[in-house]
CSV table of C-alpha atoms in Angstrom, one decimal:
chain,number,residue,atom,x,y,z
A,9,UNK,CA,-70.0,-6.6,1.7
A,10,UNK,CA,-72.6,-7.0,4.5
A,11,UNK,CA,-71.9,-7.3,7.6
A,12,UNK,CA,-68.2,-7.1,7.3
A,13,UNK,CA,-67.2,-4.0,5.1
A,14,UNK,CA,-65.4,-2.2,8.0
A,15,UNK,CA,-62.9,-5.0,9.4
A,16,UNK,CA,-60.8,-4.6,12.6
A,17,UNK,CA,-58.0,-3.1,11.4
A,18,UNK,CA,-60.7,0.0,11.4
A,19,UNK,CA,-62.7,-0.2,14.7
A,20,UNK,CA,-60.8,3.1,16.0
A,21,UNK,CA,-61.2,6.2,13.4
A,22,UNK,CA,-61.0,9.9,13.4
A,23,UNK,CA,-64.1,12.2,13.6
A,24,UNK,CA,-64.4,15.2,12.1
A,25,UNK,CA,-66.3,17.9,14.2
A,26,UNK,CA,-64.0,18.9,16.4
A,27,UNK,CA,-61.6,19.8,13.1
A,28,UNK,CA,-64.7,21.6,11.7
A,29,UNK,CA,-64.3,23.8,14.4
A,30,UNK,CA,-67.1,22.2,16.8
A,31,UNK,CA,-66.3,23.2,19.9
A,32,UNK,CA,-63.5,25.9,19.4
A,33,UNK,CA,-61.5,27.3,16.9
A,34,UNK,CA,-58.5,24.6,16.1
A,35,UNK,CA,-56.6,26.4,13.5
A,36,UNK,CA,-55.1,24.5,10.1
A,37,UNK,CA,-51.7,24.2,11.7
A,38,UNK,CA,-53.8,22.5,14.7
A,39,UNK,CA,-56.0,20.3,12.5
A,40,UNK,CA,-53.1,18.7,10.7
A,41,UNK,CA,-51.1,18.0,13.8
A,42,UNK,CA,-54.4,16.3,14.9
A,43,UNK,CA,-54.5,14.0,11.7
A,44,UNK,CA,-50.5,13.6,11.0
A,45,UNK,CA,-50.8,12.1,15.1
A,46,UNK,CA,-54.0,9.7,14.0
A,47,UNK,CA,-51.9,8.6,11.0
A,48,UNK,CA,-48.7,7.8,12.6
A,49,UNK,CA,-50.8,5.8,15.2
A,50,UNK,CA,-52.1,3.8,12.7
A,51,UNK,CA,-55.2,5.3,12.4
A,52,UNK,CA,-57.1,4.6,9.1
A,53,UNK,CA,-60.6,5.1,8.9
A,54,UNK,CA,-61.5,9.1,8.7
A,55,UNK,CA,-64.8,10.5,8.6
A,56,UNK,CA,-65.9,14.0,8.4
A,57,UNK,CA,-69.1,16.1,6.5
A,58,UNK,CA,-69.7,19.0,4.2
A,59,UNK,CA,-71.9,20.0,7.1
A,60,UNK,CA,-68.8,20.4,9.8
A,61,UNK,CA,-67.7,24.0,9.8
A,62,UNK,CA,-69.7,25.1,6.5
A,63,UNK,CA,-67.0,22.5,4.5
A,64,UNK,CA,-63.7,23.7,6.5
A,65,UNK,CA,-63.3,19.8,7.7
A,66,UNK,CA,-63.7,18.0,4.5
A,67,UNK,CA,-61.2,20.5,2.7
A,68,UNK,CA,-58.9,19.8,6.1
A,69,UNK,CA,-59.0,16.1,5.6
A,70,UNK,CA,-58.4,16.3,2.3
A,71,UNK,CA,-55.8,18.7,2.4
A,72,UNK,CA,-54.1,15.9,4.3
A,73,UNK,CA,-55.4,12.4,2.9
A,74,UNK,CA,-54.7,13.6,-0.6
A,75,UNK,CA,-51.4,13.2,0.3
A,76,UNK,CA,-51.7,9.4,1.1
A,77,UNK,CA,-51.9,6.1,-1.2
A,78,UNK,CA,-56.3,6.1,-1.5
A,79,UNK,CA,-55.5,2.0,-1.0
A,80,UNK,CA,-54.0,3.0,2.7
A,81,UNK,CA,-57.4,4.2,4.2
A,82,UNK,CA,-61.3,4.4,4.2
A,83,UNK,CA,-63.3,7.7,4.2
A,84,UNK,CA,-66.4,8.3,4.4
A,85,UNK,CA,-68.5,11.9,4.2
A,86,UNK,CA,-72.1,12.9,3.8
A,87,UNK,CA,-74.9,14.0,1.3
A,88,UNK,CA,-78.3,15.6,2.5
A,89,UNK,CA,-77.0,19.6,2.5
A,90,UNK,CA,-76.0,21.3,-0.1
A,91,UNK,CA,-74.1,23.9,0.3
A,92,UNK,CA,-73.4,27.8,-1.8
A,93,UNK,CA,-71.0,30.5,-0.9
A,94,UNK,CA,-72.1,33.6,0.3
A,95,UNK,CA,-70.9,36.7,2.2
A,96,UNK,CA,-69.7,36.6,5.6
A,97,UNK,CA,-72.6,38.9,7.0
A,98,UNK,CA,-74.8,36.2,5.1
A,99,UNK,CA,-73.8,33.1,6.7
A,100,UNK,CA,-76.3,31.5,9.0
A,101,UNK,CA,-75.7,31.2,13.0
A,102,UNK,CA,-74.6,27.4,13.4
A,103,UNK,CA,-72.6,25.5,16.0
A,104,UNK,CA,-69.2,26.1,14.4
A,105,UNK,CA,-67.0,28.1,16.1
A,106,UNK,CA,-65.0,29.5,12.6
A,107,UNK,CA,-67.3,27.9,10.0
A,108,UNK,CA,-66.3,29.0,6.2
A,109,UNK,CA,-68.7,31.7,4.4
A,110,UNK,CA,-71.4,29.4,3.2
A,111,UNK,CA,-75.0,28.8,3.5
A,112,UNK,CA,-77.0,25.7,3.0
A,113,UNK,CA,-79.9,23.8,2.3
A,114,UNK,CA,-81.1,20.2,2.7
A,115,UNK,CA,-82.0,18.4,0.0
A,116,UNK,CA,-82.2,13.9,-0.4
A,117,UNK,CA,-83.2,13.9,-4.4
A,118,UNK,CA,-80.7,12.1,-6.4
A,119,UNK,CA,-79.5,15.2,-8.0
A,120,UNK,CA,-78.7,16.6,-5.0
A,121,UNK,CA,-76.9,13.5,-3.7
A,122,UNK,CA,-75.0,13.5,-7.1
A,123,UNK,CA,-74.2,17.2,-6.7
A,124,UNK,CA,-73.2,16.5,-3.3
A,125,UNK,CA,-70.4,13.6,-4.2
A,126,UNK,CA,-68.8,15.6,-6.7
A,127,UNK,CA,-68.5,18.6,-4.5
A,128,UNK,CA,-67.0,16.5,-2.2
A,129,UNK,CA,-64.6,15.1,-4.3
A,130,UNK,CA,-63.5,18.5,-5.6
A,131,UNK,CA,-63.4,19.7,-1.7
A,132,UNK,CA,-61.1,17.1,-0.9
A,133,UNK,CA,-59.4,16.7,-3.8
A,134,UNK,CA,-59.6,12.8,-3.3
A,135,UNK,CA,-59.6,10.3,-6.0
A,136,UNK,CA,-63.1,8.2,-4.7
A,137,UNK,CA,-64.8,8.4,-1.4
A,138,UNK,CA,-65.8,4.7,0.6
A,139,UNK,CA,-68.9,5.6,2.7
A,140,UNK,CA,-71.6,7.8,1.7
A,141,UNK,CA,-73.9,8.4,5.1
A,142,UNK,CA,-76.9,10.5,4.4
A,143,UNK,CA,-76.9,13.1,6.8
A,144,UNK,CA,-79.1,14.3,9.6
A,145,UNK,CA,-82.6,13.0,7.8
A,146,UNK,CA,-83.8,12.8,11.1
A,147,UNK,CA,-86.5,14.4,13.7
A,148,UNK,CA,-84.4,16.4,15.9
A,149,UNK,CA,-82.6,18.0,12.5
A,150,UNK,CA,-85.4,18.4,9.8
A,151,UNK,CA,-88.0,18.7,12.4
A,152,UNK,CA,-92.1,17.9,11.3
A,153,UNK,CA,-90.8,18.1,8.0
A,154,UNK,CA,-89.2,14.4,8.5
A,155,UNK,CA,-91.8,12.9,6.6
A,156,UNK,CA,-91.7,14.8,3.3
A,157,UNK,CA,-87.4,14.5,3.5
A,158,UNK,CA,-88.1,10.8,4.0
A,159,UNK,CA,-90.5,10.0,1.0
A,160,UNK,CA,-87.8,12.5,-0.9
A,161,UNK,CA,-84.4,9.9,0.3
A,162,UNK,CA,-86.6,7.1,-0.4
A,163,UNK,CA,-86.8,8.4,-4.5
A,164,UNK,CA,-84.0,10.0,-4.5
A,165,UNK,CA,-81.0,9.3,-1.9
A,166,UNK,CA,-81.5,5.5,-1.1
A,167,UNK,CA,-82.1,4.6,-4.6
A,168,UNK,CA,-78.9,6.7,-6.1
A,169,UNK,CA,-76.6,5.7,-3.5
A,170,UNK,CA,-77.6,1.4,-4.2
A,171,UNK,CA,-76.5,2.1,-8.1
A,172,UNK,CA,-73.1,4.0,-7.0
A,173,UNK,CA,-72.6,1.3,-5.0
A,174,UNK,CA,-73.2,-1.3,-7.1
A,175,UNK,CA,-71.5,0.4,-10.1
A,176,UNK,CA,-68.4,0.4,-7.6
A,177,UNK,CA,-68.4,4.3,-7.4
A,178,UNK,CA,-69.1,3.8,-3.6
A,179,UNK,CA,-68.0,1.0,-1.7
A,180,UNK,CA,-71.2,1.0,0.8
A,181,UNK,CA,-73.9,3.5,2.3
A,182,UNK,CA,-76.4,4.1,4.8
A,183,UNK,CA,-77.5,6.7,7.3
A,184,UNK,CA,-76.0,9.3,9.5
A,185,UNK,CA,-78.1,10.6,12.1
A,186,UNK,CA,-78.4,10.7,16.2
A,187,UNK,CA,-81.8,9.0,16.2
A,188,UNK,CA,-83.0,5.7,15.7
A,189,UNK,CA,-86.2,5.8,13.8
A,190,UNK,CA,-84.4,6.6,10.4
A,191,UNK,CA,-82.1,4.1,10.6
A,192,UNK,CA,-84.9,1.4,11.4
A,193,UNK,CA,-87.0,3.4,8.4
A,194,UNK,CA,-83.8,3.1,5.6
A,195,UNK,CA,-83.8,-0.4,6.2
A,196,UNK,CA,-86.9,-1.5,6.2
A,197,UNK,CA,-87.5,1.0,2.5
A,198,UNK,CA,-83.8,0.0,1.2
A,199,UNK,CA,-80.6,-2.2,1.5
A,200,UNK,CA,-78.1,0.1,3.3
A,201,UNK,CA,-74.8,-1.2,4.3
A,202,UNK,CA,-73.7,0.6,7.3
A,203,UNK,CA,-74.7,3.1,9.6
A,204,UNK,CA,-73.4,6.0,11.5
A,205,UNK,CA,-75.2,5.9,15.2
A,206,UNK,CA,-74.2,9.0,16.6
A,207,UNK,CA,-75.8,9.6,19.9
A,208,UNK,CA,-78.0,6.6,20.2
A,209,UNK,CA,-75.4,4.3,22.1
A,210,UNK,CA,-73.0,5.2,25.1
A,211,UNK,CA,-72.1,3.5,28.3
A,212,UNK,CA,-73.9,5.9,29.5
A,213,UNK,CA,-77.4,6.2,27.3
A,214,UNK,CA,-78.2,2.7,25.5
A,215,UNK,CA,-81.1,0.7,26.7
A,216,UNK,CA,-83.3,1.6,24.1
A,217,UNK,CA,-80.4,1.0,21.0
A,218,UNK,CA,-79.7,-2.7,23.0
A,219,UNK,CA,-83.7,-3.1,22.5
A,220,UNK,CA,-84.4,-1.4,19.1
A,221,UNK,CA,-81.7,-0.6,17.0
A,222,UNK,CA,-79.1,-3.3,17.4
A,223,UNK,CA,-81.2,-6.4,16.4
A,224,UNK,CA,-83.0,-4.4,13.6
A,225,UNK,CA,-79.4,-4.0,11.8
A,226,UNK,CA,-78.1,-7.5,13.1
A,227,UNK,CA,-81.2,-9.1,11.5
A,228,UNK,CA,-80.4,-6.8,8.4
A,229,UNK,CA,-76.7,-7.5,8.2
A,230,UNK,CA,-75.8,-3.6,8.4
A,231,UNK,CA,-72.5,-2.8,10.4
A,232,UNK,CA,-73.1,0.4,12.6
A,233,UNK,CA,-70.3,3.4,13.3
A,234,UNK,CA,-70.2,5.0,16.8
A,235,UNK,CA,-70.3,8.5,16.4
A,236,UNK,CA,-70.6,10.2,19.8
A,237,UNK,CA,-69.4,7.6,21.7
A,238,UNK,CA,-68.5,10.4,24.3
A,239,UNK,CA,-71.7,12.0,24.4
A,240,UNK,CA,-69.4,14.8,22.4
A,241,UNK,CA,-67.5,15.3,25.1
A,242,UNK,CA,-69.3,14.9,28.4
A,243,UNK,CA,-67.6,11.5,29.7
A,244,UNK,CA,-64.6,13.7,29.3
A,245,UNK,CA,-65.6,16.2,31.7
A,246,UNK,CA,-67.2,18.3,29.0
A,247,UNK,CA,-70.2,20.5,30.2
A,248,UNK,CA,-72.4,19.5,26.9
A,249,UNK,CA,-74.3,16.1,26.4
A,250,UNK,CA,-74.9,15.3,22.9
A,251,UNK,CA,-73.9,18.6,21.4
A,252,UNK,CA,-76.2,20.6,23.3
A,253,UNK,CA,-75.9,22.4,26.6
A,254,UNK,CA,-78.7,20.5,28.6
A,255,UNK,CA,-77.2,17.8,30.7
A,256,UNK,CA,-80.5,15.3,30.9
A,257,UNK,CA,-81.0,14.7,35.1
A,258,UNK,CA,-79.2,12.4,36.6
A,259,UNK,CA,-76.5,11.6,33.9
A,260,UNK,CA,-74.0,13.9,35.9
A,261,UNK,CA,-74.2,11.4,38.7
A,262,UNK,CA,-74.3,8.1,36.8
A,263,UNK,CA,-70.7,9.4,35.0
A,264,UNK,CA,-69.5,10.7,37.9
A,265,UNK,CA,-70.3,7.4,39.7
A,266,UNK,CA,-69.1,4.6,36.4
A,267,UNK,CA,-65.6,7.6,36.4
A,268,UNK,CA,-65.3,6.6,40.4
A,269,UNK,CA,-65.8,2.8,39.9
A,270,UNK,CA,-63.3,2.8,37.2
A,271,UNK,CA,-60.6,4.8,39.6
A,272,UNK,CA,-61.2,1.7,41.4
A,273,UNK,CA,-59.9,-1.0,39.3
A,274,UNK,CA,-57.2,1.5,37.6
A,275,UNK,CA,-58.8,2.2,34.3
A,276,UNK,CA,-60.9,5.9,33.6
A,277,UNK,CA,-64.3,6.0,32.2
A,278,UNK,CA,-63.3,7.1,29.0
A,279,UNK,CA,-61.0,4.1,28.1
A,280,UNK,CA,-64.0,2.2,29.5
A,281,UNK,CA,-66.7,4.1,27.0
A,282,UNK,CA,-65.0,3.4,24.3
A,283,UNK,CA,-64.3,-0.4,24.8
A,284,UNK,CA,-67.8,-0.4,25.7
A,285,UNK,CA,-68.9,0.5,22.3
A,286,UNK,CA,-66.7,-1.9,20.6
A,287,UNK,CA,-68.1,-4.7,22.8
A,288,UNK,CA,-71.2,-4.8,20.9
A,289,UNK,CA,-71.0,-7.0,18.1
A,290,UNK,CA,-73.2,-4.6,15.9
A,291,UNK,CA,-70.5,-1.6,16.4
A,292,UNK,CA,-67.6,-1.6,13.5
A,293,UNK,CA,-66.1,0.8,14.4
A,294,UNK,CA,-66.0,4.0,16.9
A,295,UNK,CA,-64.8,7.5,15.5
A,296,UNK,CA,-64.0,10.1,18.4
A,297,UNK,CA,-63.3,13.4,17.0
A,298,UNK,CA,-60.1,15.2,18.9
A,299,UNK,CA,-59.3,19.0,19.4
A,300,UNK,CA,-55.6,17.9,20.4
A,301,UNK,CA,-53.4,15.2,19.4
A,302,UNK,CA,-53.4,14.0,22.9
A,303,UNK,CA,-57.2,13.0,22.7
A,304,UNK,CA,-55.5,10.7,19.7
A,305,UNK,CA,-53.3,9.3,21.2
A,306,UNK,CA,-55.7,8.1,24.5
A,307,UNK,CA,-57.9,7.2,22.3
A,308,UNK,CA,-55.5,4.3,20.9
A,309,UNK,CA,-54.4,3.5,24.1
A,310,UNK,CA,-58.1,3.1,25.5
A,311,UNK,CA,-58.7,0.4,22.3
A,312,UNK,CA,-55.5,-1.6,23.9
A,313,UNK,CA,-56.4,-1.7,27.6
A,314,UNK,CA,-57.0,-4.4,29.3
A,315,UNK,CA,-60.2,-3.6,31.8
A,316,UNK,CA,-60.6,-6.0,34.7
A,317,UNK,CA,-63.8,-7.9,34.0
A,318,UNK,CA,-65.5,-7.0,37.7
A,319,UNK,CA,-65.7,-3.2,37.0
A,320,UNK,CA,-68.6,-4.6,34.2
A,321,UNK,CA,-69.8,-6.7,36.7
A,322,UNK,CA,-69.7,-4.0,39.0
A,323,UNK,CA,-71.4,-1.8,36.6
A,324,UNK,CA,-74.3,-3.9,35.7
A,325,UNK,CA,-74.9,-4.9,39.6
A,326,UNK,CA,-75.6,-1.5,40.7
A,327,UNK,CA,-77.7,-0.9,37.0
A,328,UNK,CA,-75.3,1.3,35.6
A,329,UNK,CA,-75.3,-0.5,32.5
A,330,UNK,CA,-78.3,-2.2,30.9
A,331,UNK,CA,-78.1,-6.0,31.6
A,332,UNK,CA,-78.5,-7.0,28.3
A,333,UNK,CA,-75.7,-4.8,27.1
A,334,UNK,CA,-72.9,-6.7,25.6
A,335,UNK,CA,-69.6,-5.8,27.6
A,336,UNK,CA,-65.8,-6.7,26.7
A,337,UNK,CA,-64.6,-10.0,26.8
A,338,UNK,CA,-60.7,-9.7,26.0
A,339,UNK,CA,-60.8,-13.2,23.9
């Protein structure tokens, strides 16, 4: 199972964020479009969390996959919140546009994680879930309290998820978070089997995941899953970097400068970010969400171009990507 859970056939999913409702209101009719497109495509890996739009995109992925033969695709969701229904004047401010009347709270003890599964399950209306990625147990989410959630995953989350998996409730697990330190800290406290990386590694932000992260889980034998490798939007044209609204300095220019290079040898930055990605031999799989089916569909046609070796050479002569940075080789 190590090393080589996710094969090929999976290295372009579907996201879920967007569908929760991340960015702007994509109605049901629009969601389903979105995953009916990334179906007939070929697409078959989908990912989405309780988290995304207060559980409106695991309900809309479900609404959809239930309708599918479970042995035709991998999914994979997320403990760590736990979620309860309350009235609309109730529900907390969040980043989802049209989230569902729900509060939450998070929570790593193996209850919890149990709780979580089947809630899940009953969302989705799916027969067994792949991945289990424990969610946001990470600085920048939990805060100073990343410590007591840590020792709590440790008991609780890490330890629960390892028997599922090896009772064959779960296929693998590991963490889902947009920093490194947690992912470095599950594997040296636990034996996870893959790992969703969402903001640590981009074409344009990845020196310190080339350094840190990437022989920690190659030395492990965990797969890692690129989750925002767009910078949610922003090599797009987006004005956000990382789901926030603070562009750091200087990245404007260094995509504006990779997206002019690229107009140079006939290819777009985007195509290029996402082969990027895939280049590195730690990286599975990438999972771009999509608020239209035409985001889809360039997605799949970025995974089959062809992207003149100089514009990487290019790149990494003018330092716009790390030298040590694996890049495509179109073997």
């Amino acid at each position: 199972m190590k090393s080589d859970f996710l094969t090929k056939e999976y290295q372009l999913g579907l996201g879920g964020v967007a569908i929760g409702t991340a960015f702007q209101n994509i109605t049901d009719e629009e969601s389903h479009k979105i995953l009916q497109t990334a179906w007939d495509l070929g697409i078959r890996y989908y990912d989405t969390s309780p988290w995304y739009g207060l559980t409106k995109s695991e309900r809309r992925f479900g609404n959809f996959l239930q309708t599918k033969d479970k042995s035709d695709f991998i999914f994979s969701t997320k403990v760590g919140r736990l979620f309860k229904e309350v009235p609309e004047s109730e529900v907390p401010p969040t980043m989802w546009k049209k989230p569902l009347n729900y509060d939450f709270r998070h929570d790593y003890t193996a209850d919890a994680v149990k709780r979580s599964i089947d809630e899940s399950l009953e969302r989705t209306g799916l027969s067994a879930i792949d991945i289990v990625y424990i969610h946001d147990l990470s600085e920048d989410q939990v805060g100073d309290r990343y410590p007591y959630f840590l020792e709590q995953a440790k008991k609780g989350a890490f330890k629960v998820l390892s028997d599922l998996r090896d009772q064959g409730i779960i296929k693998a697990w590991g963490m889902g978070v947009n920093k490194i330190e947690p992912i470095l800290d599950c594997i040296e406290a636990a034996d996870p089997d893959i790992c969703l990386s969402a903001t640590q590694y981009s074409i344009l932000e990845h020196e310190d995941a080339v350094d840190r992260l990437l022989p920690a889980v190659k030395k492990a034998g965990v797969q890692l899953v690129s989750g925002a490798g767009y910078n949610s939007g922003f090599i797009t044209g987006r004005d956000r970097y990382n789901y926030k609204d603070v562009i750091p300095k200087g990245m404007s220019q260094k995509r504006d400068r990779i997206a002019e290079i690229a107009k140079k040898y006939d290819t777009d930055i985007v195509h290029a970010a996402l082969q990027f990605v895939l280049a590195a031999d730690e990286f599975a799989s990438i999972i771009p969400g999509a608020s239209k089916t035409e985001q889809v569909k360039d997605n799949v046609e970025a995974l089959n171009t062809v992207i003149p070796p100089d514009f990487w050479n290019e790149l990494k002569s003018e330092g716009l990507i790390y030298e040590k940075a694996q890049t495509p080789s179109y073997r």
